[in-house]
Coordinates of C-alpha atoms and ligand atoms in Angstrom, one line a residue:
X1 CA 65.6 110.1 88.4
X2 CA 66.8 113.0 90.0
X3 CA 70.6 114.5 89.0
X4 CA 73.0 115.7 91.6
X5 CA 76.6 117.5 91.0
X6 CA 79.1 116.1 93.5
X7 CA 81.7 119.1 94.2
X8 CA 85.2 116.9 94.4
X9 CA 83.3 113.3 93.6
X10 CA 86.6 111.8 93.3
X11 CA 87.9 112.6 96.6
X12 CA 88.0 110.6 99.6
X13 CA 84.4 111.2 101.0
X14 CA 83.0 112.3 97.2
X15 CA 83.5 108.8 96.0
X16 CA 82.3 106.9 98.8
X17 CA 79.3 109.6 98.7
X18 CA 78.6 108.9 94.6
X19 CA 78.8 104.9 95.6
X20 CA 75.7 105.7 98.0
X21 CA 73.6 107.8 95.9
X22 CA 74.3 105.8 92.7
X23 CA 72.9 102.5 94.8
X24 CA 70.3 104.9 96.1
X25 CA 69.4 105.4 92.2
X26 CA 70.7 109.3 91.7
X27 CA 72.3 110.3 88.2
X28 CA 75.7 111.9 89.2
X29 CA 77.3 114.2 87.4
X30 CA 81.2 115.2 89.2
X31 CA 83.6 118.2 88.8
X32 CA 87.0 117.6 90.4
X33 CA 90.7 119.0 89.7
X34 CA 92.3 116.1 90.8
X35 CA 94.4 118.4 93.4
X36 CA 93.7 115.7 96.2
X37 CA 92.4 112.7 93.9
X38 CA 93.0 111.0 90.5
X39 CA 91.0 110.5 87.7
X40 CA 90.6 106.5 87.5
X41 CA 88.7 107.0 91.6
X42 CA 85.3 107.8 88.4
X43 CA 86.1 104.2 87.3
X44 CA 86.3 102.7 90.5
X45 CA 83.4 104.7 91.3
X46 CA 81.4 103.0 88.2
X47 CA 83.1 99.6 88.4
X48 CA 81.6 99.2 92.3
X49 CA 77.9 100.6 91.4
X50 CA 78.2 99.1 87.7
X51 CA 76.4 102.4 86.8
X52 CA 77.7 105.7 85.2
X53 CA 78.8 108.9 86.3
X54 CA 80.0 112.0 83.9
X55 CA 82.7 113.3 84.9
X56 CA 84.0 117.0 84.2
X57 CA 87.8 118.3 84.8
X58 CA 88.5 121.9 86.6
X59 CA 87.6 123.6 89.4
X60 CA 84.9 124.9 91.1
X61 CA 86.2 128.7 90.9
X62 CA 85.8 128.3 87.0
X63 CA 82.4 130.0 86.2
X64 CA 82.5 129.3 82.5
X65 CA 83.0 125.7 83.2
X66 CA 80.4 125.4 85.7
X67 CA 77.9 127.3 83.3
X68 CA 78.5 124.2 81.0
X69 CA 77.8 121.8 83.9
X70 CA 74.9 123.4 84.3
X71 CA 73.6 124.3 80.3
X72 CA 74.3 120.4 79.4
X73 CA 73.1 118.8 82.5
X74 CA 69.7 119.0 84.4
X75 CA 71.1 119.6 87.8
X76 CA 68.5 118.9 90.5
X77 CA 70.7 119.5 93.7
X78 CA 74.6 119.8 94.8
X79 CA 76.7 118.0 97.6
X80 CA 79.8 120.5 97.9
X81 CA 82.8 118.8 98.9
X82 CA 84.7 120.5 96.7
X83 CA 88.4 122.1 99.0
X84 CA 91.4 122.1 100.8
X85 CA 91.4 120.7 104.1
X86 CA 94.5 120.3 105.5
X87 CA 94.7 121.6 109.2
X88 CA 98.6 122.6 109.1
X89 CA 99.1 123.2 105.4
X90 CA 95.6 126.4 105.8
X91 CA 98.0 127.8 108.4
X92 CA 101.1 128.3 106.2
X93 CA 99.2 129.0 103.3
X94 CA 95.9 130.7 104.5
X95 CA 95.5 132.9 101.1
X96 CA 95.5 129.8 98.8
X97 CA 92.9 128.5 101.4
X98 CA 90.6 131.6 101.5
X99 CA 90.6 132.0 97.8
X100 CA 89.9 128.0 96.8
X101 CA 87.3 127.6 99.2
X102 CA 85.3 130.3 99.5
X103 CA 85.7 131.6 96.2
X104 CA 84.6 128.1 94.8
X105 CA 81.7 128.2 97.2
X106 CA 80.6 131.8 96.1
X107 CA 80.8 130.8 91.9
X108 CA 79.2 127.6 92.8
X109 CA 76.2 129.1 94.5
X110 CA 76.5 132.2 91.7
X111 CA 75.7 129.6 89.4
X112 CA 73.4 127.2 90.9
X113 CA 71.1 130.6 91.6
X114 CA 71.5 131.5 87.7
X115 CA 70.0 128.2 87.4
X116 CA 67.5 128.2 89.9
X117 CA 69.0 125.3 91.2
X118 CA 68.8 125.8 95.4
X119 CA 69.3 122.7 96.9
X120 CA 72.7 122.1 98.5
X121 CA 75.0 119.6 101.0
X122 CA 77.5 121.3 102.2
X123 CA 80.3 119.4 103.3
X124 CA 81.5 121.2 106.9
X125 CA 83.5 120.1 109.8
X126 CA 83.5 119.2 113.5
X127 CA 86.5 121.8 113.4
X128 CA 83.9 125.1 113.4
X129 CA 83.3 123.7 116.9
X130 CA 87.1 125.1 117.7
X131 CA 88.2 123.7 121.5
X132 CA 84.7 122.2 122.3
X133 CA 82.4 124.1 124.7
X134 CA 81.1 121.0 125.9
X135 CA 81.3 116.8 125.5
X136 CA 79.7 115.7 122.9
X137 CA 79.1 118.6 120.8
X138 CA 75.7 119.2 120.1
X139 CA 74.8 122.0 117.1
X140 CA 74.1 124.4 119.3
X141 CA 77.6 124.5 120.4
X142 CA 79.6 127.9 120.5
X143 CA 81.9 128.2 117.0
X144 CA 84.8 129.4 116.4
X145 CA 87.9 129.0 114.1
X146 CA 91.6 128.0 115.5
X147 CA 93.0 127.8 112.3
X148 CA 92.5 129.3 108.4
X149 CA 91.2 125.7 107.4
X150 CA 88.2 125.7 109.9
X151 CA 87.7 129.6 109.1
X152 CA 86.8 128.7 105.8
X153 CA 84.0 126.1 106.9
X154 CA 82.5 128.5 109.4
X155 CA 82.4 132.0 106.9
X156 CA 81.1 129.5 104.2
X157 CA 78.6 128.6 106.8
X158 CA 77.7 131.9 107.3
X159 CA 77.7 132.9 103.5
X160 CA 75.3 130.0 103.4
X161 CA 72.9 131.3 106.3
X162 CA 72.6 134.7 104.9
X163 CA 71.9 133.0 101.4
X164 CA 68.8 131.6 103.1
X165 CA 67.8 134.4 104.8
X166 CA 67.7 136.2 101.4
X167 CA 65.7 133.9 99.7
X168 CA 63.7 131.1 101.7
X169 CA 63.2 129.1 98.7
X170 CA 66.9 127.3 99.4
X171 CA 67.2 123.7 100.9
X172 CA 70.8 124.1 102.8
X173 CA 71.9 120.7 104.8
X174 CA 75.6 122.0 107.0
X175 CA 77.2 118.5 107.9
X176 CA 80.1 118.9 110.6
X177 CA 82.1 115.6 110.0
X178 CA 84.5 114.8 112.9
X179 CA 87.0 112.3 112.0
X180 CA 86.3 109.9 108.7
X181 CA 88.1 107.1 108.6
X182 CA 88.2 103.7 106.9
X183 CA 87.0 102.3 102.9
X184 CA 84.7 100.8 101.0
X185 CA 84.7 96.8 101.6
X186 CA 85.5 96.6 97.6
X187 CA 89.0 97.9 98.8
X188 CA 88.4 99.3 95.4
X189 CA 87.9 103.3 96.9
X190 CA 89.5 105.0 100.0
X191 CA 92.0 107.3 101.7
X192 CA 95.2 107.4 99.8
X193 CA 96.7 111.1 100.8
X194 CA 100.1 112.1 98.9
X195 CA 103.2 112.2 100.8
X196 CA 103.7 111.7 104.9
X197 CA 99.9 111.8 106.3
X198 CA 98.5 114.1 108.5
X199 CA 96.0 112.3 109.9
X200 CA 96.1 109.0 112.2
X201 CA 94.9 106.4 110.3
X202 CA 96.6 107.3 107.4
X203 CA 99.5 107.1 109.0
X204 CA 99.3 104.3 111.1
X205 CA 98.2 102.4 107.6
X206 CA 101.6 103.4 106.4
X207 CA 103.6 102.3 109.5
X208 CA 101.9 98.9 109.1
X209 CA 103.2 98.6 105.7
X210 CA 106.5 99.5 106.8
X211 CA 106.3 102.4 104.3
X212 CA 106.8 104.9 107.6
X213 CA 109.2 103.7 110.6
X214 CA 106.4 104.5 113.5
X215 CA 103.6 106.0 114.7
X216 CA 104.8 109.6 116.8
X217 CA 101.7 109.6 119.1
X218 CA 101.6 113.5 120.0
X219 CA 101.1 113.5 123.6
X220 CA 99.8 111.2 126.2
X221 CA 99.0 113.9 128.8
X222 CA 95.7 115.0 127.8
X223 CA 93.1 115.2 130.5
X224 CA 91.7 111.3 128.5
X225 CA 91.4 108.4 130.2
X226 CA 95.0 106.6 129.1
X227 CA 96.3 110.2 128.6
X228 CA 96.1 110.1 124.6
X229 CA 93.8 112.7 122.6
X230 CA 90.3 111.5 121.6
X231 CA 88.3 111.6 118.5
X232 CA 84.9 110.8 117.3
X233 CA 86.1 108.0 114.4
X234 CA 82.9 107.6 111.9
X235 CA 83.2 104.9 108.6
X236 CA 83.5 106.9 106.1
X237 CA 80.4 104.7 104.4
X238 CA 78.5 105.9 106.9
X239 CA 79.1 109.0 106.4
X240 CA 77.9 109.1 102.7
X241 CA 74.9 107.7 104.0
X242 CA 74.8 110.2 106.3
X243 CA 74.8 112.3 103.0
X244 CA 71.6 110.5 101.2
X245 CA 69.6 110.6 103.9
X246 CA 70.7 114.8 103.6
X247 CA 70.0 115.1 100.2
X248 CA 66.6 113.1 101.1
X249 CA 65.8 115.8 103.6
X250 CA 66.7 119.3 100.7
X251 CA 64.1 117.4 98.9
X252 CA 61.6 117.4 101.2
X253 CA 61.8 121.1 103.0
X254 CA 63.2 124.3 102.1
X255 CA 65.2 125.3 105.3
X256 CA 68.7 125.6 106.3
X257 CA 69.7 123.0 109.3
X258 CA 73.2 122.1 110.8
X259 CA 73.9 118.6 111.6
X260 CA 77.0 116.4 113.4
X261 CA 77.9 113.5 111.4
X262 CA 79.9 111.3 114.0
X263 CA 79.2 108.2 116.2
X264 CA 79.5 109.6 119.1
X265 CA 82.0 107.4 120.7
X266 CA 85.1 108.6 122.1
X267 CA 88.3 106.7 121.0
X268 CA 91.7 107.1 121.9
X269 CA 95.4 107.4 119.9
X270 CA 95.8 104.1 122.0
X271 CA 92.9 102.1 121.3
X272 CA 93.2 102.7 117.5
X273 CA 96.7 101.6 118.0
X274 CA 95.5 98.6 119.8
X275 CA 92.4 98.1 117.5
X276 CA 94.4 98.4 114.3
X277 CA 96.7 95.6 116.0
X278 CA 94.3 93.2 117.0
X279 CA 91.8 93.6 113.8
X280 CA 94.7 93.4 111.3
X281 CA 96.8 91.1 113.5
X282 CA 100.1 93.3 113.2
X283 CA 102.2 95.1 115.3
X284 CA 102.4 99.0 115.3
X285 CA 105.5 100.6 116.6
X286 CA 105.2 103.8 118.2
X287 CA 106.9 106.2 120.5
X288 CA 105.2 109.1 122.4
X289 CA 106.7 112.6 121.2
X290 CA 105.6 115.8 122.1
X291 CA 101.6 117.5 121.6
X292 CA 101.1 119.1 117.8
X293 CA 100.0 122.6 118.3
X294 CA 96.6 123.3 117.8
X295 CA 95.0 119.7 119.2
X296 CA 92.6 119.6 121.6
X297 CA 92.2 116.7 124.3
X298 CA 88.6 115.3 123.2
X299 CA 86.5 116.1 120.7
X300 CA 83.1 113.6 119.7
X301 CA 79.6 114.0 118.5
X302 CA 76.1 114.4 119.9
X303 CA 74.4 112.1 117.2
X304 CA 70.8 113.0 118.0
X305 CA 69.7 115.8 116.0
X306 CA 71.2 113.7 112.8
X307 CA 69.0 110.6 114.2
X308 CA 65.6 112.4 114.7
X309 CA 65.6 114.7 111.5
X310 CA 67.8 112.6 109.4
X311 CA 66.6 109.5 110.5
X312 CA 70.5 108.6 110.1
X313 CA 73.1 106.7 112.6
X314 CA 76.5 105.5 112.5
X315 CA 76.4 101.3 112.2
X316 CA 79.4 100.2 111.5
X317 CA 82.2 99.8 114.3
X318 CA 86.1 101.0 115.0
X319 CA 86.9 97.7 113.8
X320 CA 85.2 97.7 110.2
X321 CA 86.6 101.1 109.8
X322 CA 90.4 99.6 110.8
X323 CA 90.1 96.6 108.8
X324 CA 89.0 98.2 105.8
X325 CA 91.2 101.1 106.1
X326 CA 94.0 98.5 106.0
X327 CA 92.6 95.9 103.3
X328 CA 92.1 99.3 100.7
X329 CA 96.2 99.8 101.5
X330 CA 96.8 96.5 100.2
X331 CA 94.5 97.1 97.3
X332 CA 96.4 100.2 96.0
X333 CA 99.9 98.4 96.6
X334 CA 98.9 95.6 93.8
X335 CA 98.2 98.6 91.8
X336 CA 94.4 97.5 91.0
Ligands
WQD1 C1 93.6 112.5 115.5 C2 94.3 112.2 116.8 C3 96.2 113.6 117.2 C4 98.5 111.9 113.8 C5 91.7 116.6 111.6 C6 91.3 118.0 111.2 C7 89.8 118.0 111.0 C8 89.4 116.9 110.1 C9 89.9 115.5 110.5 C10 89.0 117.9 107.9 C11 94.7 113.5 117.5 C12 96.6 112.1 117.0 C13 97.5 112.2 114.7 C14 99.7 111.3 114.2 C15 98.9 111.3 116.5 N1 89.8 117.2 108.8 N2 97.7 111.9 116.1 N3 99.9 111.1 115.6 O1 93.3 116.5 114.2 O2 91.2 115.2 115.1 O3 91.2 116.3 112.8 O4 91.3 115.7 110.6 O5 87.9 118.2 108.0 O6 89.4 119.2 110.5 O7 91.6 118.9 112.3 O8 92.6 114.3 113.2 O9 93.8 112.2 112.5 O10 95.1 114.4 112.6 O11 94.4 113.3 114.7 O12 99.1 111.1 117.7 O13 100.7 111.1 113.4 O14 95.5 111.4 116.6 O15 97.0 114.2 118.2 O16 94.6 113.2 118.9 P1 92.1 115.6 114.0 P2 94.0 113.6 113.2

């Protein structure tokens, strides 16, 4: 059985990742500093898959601690989710972003070469794609940053391209995630962020359970069909198995390849309003308010190059991803 280290395995896409793999029959091993997670996700984690995980406090910067990781376990590859990623928070704070994330990156990949440990996931975002070139964004797409967050995906990108140029023996799989949404049918694992959400679903989730007044839908005069900005919406299970089927390929081939993890489906602020409403059979409040700085009209996926090398598609629908999204709310509220 092969070993992997999960970067952030208790996070929202780490533990939905481990779920996979440990069906899929991987020993995981997961380092986490609970800045965006808690500690009891490794129980969920292990109550779902009725299999273990070990799990190891601190933070990806810590070399000593890492070093351990690596001495005590036989570490076979890395998925590196492991970061800060909020949009508005990397513009006030773009120092604390820079140092976490690429930093982390640069001890992590220190260590796995120590080690002679070179195959790595590394968890990237639709964001590198900046205001999109072109609909749907295929990899080839022009990059560029349009805020600190997304700088940090493309230079650790880059880091990771000249890594391979330096030494061809690397496996490197880049997956660009657009928007993850949704939970595990178990309700057991999900999105839970601290505080008043960023993000859409999040935050219509709270506005259904009346924990948030209503949804401010930030603009409705986009060049988009009913106005509202649209967004490539992928289950966030199938985005881990977007993730085996990755750690599959940096088994097979050394290499480095970039690939769009999306459905490629266009949806709007409106339909997940609607969708959420008719799935969940409750009503959303909402009032249309001004555009957020920094979004951009549309933004989804060209899903081919994931299908033909990857052998990998999205399955599940906007309504799974609603439903679940929802039932995983109700979950936490009874405090399971
Ligand atoms: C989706 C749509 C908003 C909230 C961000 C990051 C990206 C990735 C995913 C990390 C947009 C609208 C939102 C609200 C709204 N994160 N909206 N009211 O901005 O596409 O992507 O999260 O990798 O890097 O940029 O996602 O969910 O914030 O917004 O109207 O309260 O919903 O304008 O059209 P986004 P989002």
């Amino acid at each position: 059985m092969k070993t992997i280290l999960v970067t952030g395995g208790t996070g929202f896409i780490g533990s939905h990742t481990c779920v996979e793999l440990l069906n899929d029959n991987y020993n995981i091993v997961i380092i986490d500093d609970f800045s965006n997670s808690k500690p009891e996700v490794a129980e969920k984690i292990m109550k779902i898959t009725n299999k273990k995980v070990k799990l190891y406090e601190g933070n990806v910067c810590d070399t000593e601690l890492l070093t351990k990781i690596f001495k005590e376990n036989q570490i076979d590859a890395v998925i590196h989710f492991a970061g800060y990623k909020a949009v508005g928070e990397s513009v006030a704070k773009p120092l604390m972003y820079y140092r976490n994330n690429i930093d982390s990156t640069l001890t992590l990949l220190e260590v796995m070469s120590d080690n002679n440990c070179k195959k790595i996931v590394f968890s990237s975002s639709a964001t590198v794609y900046g205001n999109p070139e072109r609909l749907p964004l295929d990899e080839s797409c022009h990059l560029s940053a349009t805020n600190p967050y997304g700088a940090t995906k493309l230079y650790i990108e880059g880091i990771l391209k000249d890594l391979y140029i330096s030494d061809n023996e690397w496996s490197i799989a880049v997956l660009r995630y657009f928007n993850p949404v949704g939970a595990h049918e178990s309700g057991l694992i999900g999105e839970n962020p601290n505080g008043i959400p960023n993000n859409l679903v999040p935050y219509i989730v709270k506005v259904a359970n009346k924990e948030l007044p209503e949804l401010n839908i930030f603009g409705n005069d986009y060049n988009t069909p009913d106005g509202t900005g649209v967004r490539d919406y992928i289950h966030v299970v199938d985005l881990a198995r977007g993730h085996v089927k990755s750690v599959e390929k940096i088994f097979e081939e050394s290499g480095i390849d970039y690939y769009n993890l999306g459905t490629g489906k266009g949806y709007s602020v409106l339909d997940l309003v609607k969708t959420f409403e008719s799935v969940n059979n409750i009503k959303i409040p909402y009032k249309i308010v001004a555009r957020r700085k920094g979004d951009v009209a549309a933004c989804f996926a060209s899903t081919n190059h994931a299908k033909e090398k990857l052998n990998w598609e999205a399955t599940l629908t906007l309504e799974d991803m609603l439903r679940s999204a929802y039932l995983y709310s109700k979950v936490i509220k009874k405090g399971y």
